[in-house]
Amino acid sequence: MFRIAICDDEATSLKLNVALTEKILKEEQIEFEIVTFDNMRKMLETLTKPAQPFDILLSDILTTDMNGIEAAEKIRELGEKLDIIFISTTAAYALDGYRVQALRYLQKPVDIEKLREALLLSYKKNASREKISVTADGKVHNVNFRDIIYVESDARDVHIVLEDKILITHMKISDMEKLLPKEHFFRCHRTYIVNLAAVEHMERYQATMKNGDLVSISQQMYTEMKTKFYKYQG
């Protein structure tokens, strides 16, 4: 799922940018989710929460409550890697846009083909870095990290639990742990690795996942798991 945040305090511009983005991604047959903001401070608050991962931000620069460059600086300070596309009526901030590592700087009215090129570039970058390839049932599966709820060890295999199915692959859980991004996954037990974004709630030595499954937390890992979970939830 390609997740896009779009921020503009002008209702007409916001609506147009959403319409163009939806048109492009539907034409390219990309599954997506768009979240809109008409307040940059609210956008910043949402995007800097680890439990709310986005792939790309489309943002105006000149808004009434906050400058887009300033918001981007705060995002980068937190190490957030999401792509940023600035959409503005002026080119005056173009150099500042590159300073905060903006993917593209587009001027209004937006050229749909330039927006398409930027969105597809971001999509391909995120698709390649957010997936793991595993062999299960004699087939190679490309699994998005976000779709993994948890991983469970079973002798010489691991069960990768997704929302709609379970993939069983021949691998040690310690090897699987090395392939998963540490900022989103935590090995809470010798037989379990959880996706922190998929933890519904936790109690002593047990976590309830968003699919309703219960996952054990070892006594040794409980304190660290608790710290990571609450930090991740913001």
Short mmCIF file of C-alpha atoms in Angstrom, two decimals:
data_model
loop_
_atom_site.label_atom_id
_atom_site.label_comp_id
_atom_site.label_asym_id
_atom_site.label_seq_id
_atom_site.Cartn_x
_atom_site.Cartn_y
_atom_site.Cartn_z
CA MET A 1 0.00 0.00 0.00
CA PHE A 2 1.44 3.34 -1.16
CA ARG A 3 0.56 5.92 1.52
CA ILE A 4 0.44 9.58 0.54
CA ALA A 5 -0.03 12.67 2.70
CA ILE A 6 -1.22 15.84 0.94
CA CYS A 7 -1.15 19.20 2.70
CA ASP A 8 -2.51 22.54 1.46
CA ASP A 9 -4.50 25.14 3.36
CA GLU A 10 -6.32 26.22 0.19
CA ALA A 11 -9.35 23.96 -0.26
CA THR A 12 -9.36 24.22 -4.06
CA SER A 13 -5.67 23.36 -4.40
CA LEU A 14 -5.98 20.50 -1.94
CA LYS A 15 -8.92 19.04 -3.84
CA LEU A 16 -7.10 19.38 -7.18
CA ASN A 17 -3.90 17.75 -5.92
CA VAL A 18 -5.89 14.84 -4.51
CA ALA A 19 -7.79 14.41 -7.79
CA LEU A 20 -4.60 14.44 -9.87
CA THR A 21 -2.85 11.99 -7.54
CA GLU A 22 -5.82 9.61 -7.54
CA LYS A 23 -6.05 9.76 -11.34
CA ILE A 24 -2.35 8.96 -11.81
CA LEU A 25 -2.23 6.08 -9.33
CA LYS A 26 -5.43 4.51 -10.65
CA GLU A 27 -4.10 4.70 -14.19
CA GLU A 28 -0.85 3.07 -13.03
CA GLN A 29 -2.85 0.43 -11.11
CA ILE A 30 -1.11 1.21 -7.81
CA GLU A 31 -2.92 0.45 -4.56
CA PHE A 32 -2.85 3.62 -2.47
CA GLU A 33 -4.20 5.53 0.50
CA ILE A 34 -4.36 9.33 0.69
CA VAL A 35 -4.62 11.33 3.91
CA THR A 36 -5.23 15.08 3.58
CA PHE A 37 -4.31 17.98 5.83
CA ASP A 38 -5.31 21.64 5.65
CA ASN A 39 -3.12 22.48 8.64
CA MET A 40 0.65 22.00 8.42
CA ARG A 41 1.22 21.69 12.16
CA LYS A 42 -1.34 18.90 12.35
CA MET A 43 0.33 17.25 9.36
CA LEU A 44 3.73 17.47 11.05
CA GLU A 45 2.36 16.00 14.27
CA THR A 46 0.93 13.03 12.36
CA LEU A 47 3.87 12.36 10.07
CA THR A 48 6.44 12.31 12.87
CA LYS A 49 4.68 9.51 14.73
CA PRO A 50 6.40 6.19 13.90
CA ALA A 51 3.08 4.38 14.09
CA GLN A 52 1.80 6.48 11.18
CA PRO A 53 4.23 5.65 8.36
CA PHE A 54 3.84 7.45 5.03
CA ASP A 55 5.78 6.99 1.82
CA ILE A 56 5.46 10.48 0.37
CA LEU A 57 4.30 13.99 1.25
CA LEU A 58 2.85 16.45 -1.29
CA SER A 59 2.89 19.84 0.36
CA ASP A 60 2.42 23.50 -0.36
CA ILE A 61 5.16 25.76 1.01
CA LEU A 62 3.33 28.96 1.88
CA THR A 63 0.57 28.19 4.38
CA THR A 64 -0.94 30.42 7.03
CA ASP A 65 0.23 28.42 10.05
CA MET A 66 3.72 27.20 9.09
CA ASN A 67 6.31 27.33 6.31
CA GLY A 68 6.68 24.07 4.40
CA ILE A 69 10.47 24.22 4.46
CA GLU A 70 10.39 24.57 8.24
CA ALA A 71 8.12 21.55 8.50
CA ALA A 72 10.43 19.54 6.24
CA GLU A 73 13.42 20.46 8.40
CA LYS A 74 11.67 19.08 11.48
CA ILE A 75 10.78 15.90 9.60
CA ARG A 76 14.40 15.42 8.55
CA GLU A 77 15.68 16.10 12.08
CA LEU A 78 13.77 13.04 13.22
CA GLY A 79 15.39 10.93 10.52
CA GLU A 80 12.15 10.44 8.62
CA LYS A 81 12.96 9.13 5.14
CA LEU A 82 9.67 9.84 3.42
CA ASP A 83 9.85 11.52 0.02
CA ILE A 84 8.70 15.14 -0.21
CA ILE A 85 7.22 16.87 -3.25
CA PHE A 86 6.71 20.60 -2.84
CA ILE A 87 3.92 22.20 -4.87
CA SER A 88 3.98 25.99 -4.82
CA THR A 89 2.97 29.11 -6.73
CA THR A 90 6.53 30.44 -6.49
CA ALA A 91 9.97 29.09 -7.35
CA ALA A 92 11.57 31.27 -4.66
CA TYR A 93 12.04 28.34 -2.29
CA ALA A 94 13.38 25.85 -4.84
CA LEU A 95 16.93 25.85 -3.46
CA ASP A 96 15.62 25.43 0.08
CA GLY A 97 13.61 22.49 -1.19
CA TYR A 98 16.76 20.71 -2.32
CA ARG A 99 18.41 21.52 1.01
CA VAL A 100 15.78 19.44 2.80
CA GLN A 101 16.20 16.71 0.17
CA ALA A 102 12.88 17.23 -1.56
CA LEU A 103 12.28 14.73 -4.31
CA ARG A 104 10.73 17.31 -6.63
CA TYR A 105 9.66 20.97 -6.60
CA LEU A 106 6.61 21.58 -8.78
CA GLN A 107 4.90 24.88 -9.55
CA LYS A 108 1.16 25.49 -9.67
CA PRO A 109 -0.77 24.78 -11.77
CA VAL A 110 0.63 21.26 -11.54
CA ASP A 111 1.69 19.55 -14.73
CA ILE A 112 0.15 16.08 -14.42
CA GLU A 113 3.01 14.35 -16.23
CA LYS A 114 5.63 15.91 -13.97
CA LEU A 115 3.59 14.81 -10.97
CA ARG A 116 3.27 11.34 -12.46
CA GLU A 117 7.04 11.08 -12.90
CA ALA A 118 7.64 12.12 -9.28
CA LEU A 119 5.01 9.76 -7.83
CA LEU A 120 6.28 6.78 -9.83
CA LEU A 121 9.86 7.51 -8.81
CA SER A 122 8.85 7.52 -5.15
CA TYR A 123 6.70 4.41 -5.53
CA LYS A 124 9.53 2.41 -7.10
CA LYS A 125 11.99 3.52 -4.42
CA ASN A 126 9.65 2.55 -1.60
CA ALA A 127 8.56 -0.71 -3.20
CA SER A 128 12.16 -1.89 -3.48
CA ARG A 129 13.21 -1.01 0.07
CA GLU A 130 10.09 -2.08 1.95
CA LYS A 131 9.77 -5.67 0.83
CA ILE A 132 11.29 -9.02 1.64
CA SER A 133 11.40 -11.97 -0.74
CA VAL A 134 10.71 -15.39 0.81
CA THR A 135 10.13 -18.84 -0.62
CA ALA A 136 6.99 -20.63 0.56
CA ASP A 137 5.00 -23.46 -1.04
CA GLY A 138 7.56 -23.62 -3.84
CA LYS A 139 6.95 -20.00 -4.85
CA VAL A 140 8.80 -16.74 -4.28
CA HIS A 141 6.64 -14.20 -2.43
CA ASN A 142 7.43 -10.48 -2.23
CA VAL A 143 6.08 -9.42 1.15
CA ASN A 144 5.72 -5.80 2.22
CA PHE A 145 7.11 -5.24 5.72
CA ARG A 146 3.92 -3.41 6.71
CA ASP A 147 1.79 -6.46 5.92
CA ILE A 148 3.66 -8.63 8.43
CA ILE A 149 1.85 -8.86 11.77
CA TYR A 150 4.40 -11.10 13.45
CA VAL A 151 6.86 -13.90 12.80
CA GLU A 152 6.86 -17.16 14.75
CA SER A 153 9.59 -19.79 14.89
CA ASP A 154 8.59 -23.43 14.41
CA ALA A 155 11.58 -25.77 14.63
CA ARG A 156 13.58 -25.09 11.43
CA ASP A 157 10.88 -22.96 9.80
CA VAL A 158 9.35 -19.57 10.46
CA HIS A 159 5.69 -18.66 10.05
CA ILE A 160 5.21 -15.17 8.61
CA VAL A 161 1.74 -14.13 9.75
CA LEU A 162 -0.01 -11.70 7.41
CA GLU A 163 -3.54 -10.30 7.61
CA ASP A 164 -4.94 -12.79 5.12
CA LYS A 165 -2.56 -15.75 5.21
CA ILE A 166 0.48 -17.41 6.77
CA LEU A 167 3.65 -18.05 4.78
CA ILE A 168 5.91 -20.85 6.01
CA THR A 169 9.53 -20.59 4.91
CA HIS A 170 12.60 -22.64 5.79
CA MET A 171 14.70 -20.20 7.79
CA LYS A 172 16.01 -19.59 11.30
CA ILE A 173 14.23 -16.84 13.17
CA SER A 174 17.61 -15.22 13.88
CA ASP A 175 18.20 -14.92 10.13
CA MET A 176 14.73 -13.47 9.60
CA GLU A 177 15.40 -10.93 12.35
CA LYS A 178 18.39 -9.59 10.38
CA LEU A 179 16.19 -8.94 7.34
CA LEU A 180 13.54 -6.90 9.15
CA PRO A 181 13.99 -3.16 9.90
CA LYS A 182 14.77 -2.73 13.59
CA GLU A 183 12.85 0.54 13.83
CA HIS A 184 9.59 -1.35 13.16
CA PHE A 185 10.19 -4.91 14.38
CA PHE A 186 11.21 -6.29 17.77
CA ARG A 187 12.12 -9.80 18.87
CA CYS A 188 10.15 -10.04 22.10
CA HIS A 189 10.68 -13.77 22.65
CA ARG A 190 13.02 -16.45 21.36
CA THR A 191 10.17 -17.66 19.11
CA TYR A 192 8.49 -14.34 18.18
CA ILE A 193 9.25 -11.15 16.28
CA VAL A 194 6.46 -8.57 16.30
CA ASN A 195 5.66 -5.67 14.02
CA LEU A 196 5.32 -2.83 16.53
CA ALA A 197 2.73 -1.14 14.31
CA ALA A 198 0.56 -4.27 14.54
CA VAL A 199 0.51 -4.48 18.35
CA GLU A 200 -3.00 -3.62 19.54
CA HIS A 201 -2.04 -3.55 23.21
CA MET A 202 0.26 -5.33 25.63
CA GLU A 203 0.22 -6.53 29.19
CA ARG A 204 2.65 -8.44 31.35
CA TYR A 205 4.43 -11.04 29.21
CA GLN A 206 1.84 -10.95 26.44
CA ALA A 207 0.92 -8.80 23.44
CA THR A 208 -2.38 -8.77 21.58
CA MET A 209 -1.88 -8.28 17.86
CA LYS A 210 -4.30 -6.45 15.58
CA ASN A 211 -5.56 -9.77 14.17
CA GLY A 212 -6.45 -10.94 17.69
CA ASP A 213 -3.54 -13.36 18.10
CA LEU A 214 -1.67 -13.46 21.40
CA VAL A 215 2.12 -13.34 21.32
CA SER A 216 4.35 -14.20 24.26
CA ILE A 217 6.86 -11.69 25.63
CA SER A 218 9.77 -13.16 27.54
CA GLN A 219 10.47 -11.96 31.05
CA GLN A 220 13.92 -10.77 29.97
CA MET A 221 12.52 -8.73 27.06
CA TYR A 222 9.39 -7.36 28.72
CA THR A 223 10.81 -4.02 29.92
CA GLU A 224 12.49 -3.27 26.58
CA MET A 225 9.37 -4.33 24.68
CA LYS A 226 7.23 -2.04 26.83
CA THR A 227 9.58 0.89 26.23
CA LYS A 228 9.72 0.32 22.47
CA PHE A 229 5.96 -0.16 22.18
CA TYR A 230 5.04 3.08 23.96
CA LYS A 231 7.75 5.03 22.15
CA TYR A 232 6.53 3.66 18.82
CA GLN A 233 2.97 4.64 19.60
CA GLY A 234 4.15 8.19 20.26
#
